[in-house]
XYZ file of C-alpha atoms in Angstrom:
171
model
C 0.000 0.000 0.000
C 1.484 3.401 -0.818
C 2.496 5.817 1.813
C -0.795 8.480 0.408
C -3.371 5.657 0.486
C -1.807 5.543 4.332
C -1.672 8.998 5.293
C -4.987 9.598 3.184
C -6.725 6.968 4.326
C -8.975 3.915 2.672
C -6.349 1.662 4.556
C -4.041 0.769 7.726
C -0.893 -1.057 5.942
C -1.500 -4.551 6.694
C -3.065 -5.218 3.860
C -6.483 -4.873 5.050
C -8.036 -2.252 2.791
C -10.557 -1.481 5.650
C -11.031 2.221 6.645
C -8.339 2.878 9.128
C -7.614 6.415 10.413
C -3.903 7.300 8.737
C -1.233 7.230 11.109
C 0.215 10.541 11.988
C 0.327 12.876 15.254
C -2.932 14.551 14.698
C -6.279 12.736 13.982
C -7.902 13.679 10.548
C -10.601 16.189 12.712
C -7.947 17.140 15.313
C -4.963 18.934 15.420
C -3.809 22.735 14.130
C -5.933 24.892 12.106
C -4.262 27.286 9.638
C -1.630 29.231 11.145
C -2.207 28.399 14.167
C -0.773 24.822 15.370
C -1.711 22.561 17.967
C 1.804 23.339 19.702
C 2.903 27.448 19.870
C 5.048 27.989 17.612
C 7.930 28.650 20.275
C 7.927 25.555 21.596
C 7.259 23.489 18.697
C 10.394 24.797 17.543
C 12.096 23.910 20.475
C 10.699 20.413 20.393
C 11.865 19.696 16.602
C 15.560 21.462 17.530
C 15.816 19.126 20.284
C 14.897 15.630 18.729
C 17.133 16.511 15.979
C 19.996 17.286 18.666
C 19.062 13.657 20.391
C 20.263 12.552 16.751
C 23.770 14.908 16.639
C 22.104 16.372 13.865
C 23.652 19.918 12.554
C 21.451 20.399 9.993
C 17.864 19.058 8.128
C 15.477 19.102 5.490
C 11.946 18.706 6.153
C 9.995 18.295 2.546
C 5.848 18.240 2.310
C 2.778 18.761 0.323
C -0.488 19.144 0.251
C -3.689 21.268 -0.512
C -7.374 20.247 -0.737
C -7.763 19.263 2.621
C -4.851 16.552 2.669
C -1.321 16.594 2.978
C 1.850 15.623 5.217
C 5.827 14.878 5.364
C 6.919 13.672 2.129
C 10.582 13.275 3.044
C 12.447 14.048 5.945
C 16.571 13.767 6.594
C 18.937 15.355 8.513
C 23.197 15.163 8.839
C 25.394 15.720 10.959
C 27.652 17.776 8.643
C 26.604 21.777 8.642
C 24.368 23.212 5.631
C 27.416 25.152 4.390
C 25.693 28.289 4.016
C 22.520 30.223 5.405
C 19.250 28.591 5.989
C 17.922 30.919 3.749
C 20.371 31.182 1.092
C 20.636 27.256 1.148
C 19.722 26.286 -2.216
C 20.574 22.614 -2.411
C 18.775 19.352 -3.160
C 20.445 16.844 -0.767
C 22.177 17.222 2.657
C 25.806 16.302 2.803
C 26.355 12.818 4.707
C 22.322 12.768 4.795
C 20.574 9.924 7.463
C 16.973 9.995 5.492
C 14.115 8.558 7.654
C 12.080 6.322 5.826
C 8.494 8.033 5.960
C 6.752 4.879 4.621
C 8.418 2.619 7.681
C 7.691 5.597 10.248
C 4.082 5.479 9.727
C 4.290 1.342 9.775
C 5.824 1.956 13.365
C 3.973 4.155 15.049
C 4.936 4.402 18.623
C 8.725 3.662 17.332
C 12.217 5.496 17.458
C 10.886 8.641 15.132
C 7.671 9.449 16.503
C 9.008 12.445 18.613
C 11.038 13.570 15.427
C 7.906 13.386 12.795
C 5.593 15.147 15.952
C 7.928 17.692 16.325
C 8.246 18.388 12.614
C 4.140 18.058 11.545
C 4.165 20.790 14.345
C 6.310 23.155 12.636
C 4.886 22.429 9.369
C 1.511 23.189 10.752
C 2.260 26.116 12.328
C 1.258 27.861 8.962
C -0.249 25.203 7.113
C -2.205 23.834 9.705
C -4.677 20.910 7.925
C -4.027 21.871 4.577
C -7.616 22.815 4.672
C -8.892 25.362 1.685
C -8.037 25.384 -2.340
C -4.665 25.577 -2.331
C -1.579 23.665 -3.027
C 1.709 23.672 -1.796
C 5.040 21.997 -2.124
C 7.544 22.631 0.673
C 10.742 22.756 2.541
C 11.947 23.302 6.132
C 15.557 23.915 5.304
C 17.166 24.164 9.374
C 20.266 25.130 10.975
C 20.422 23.554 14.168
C 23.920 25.251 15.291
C 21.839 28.122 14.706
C 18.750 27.368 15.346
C 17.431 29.093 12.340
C 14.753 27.645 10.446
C 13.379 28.471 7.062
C 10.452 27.982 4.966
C 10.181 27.748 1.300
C 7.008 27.319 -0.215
C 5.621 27.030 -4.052
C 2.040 28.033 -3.478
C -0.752 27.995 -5.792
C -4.328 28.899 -5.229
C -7.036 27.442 -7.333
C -4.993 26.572 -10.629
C -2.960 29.576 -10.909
C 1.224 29.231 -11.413
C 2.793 28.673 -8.448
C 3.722 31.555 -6.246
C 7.291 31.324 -4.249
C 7.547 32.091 -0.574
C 10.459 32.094 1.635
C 10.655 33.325 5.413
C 12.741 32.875 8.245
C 10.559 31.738 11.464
């Protein structure tokens, strides 16, 4: 079963195609609404800074989409090596000595080694894009400095059909 049909629903991974809730740290009718997340923003922050710490990580990108209601982590990896440059000048497509988690096997094992990792980084990412509720859609990075602490956002938004718009802050 593919990891959308999982986060999406219409199915739970073991092969049963019953209707199982998708795994993931909010429930489908819980969790942050649109820029404002479930966790302040402060210590969300905190909370994603620290588990990637707990890993010696220096650095890590934090990739997602969605629009239309739906949407979640699409990839997530992080190295122990610095990004080389400013969070927000950071341009790259791959980290340097990269450990990627495999999001397909984290939402297998819920309750295992990277639930406080993906918790603390669905609460970043929903600071602003909360449930992905409204017609939108986005495609996404969290590009973070850890020495730092500096994280930034880059976004390709586009509302109802039109070209993609490109945001970038630091939060």
């Amino acid at each position: 079963m593919s990891w959308l049909r999982r986060i999406l629903g219409g199915g739970n991974g073991d092969g049963d195609d019953d209707d199982a809730a998708p795994r993931r740290a909010h429930g489908r009718d819980e969790g942050p609404i649109y820029g404002h997340g479930d966790i302040a923003f402060g210590p969300a922050k905190a909370n994603l800074l620290a588990a990637l710490r707990e890993r010696g990580a220096r650095s890590a990108v934090i990739a997602y989409e969605g629009g239309n209601d739906e949407g979640w982590i699409t990839s997530l990896e992080y190295s122990t090596a610095t990004l080389g440059a400013d969070p927000a000048d950071w341009s790259g497509d791959a980290l340097p000595d990269a450990t990627a988690v495999d999001i397909d096997e984290a939402i297998e094992a819920a309750g295992g080694g990277d639930d406080d990792l993906f918790e603390a980084a669905e609460a970043v990412m929903c600071d602003k894009w909360g449930g992905f509720a409204g017609e939108f859609e986005v495609e996404g990075r969290l590009i973070v400095d850890v020495d730092s602490e500096r994280i930034v956002r880059r976004d390709a938004v586009s509302v109802e059909g039109d070209p993609a718009v490109k945001e970038v802050e630091t939060i």
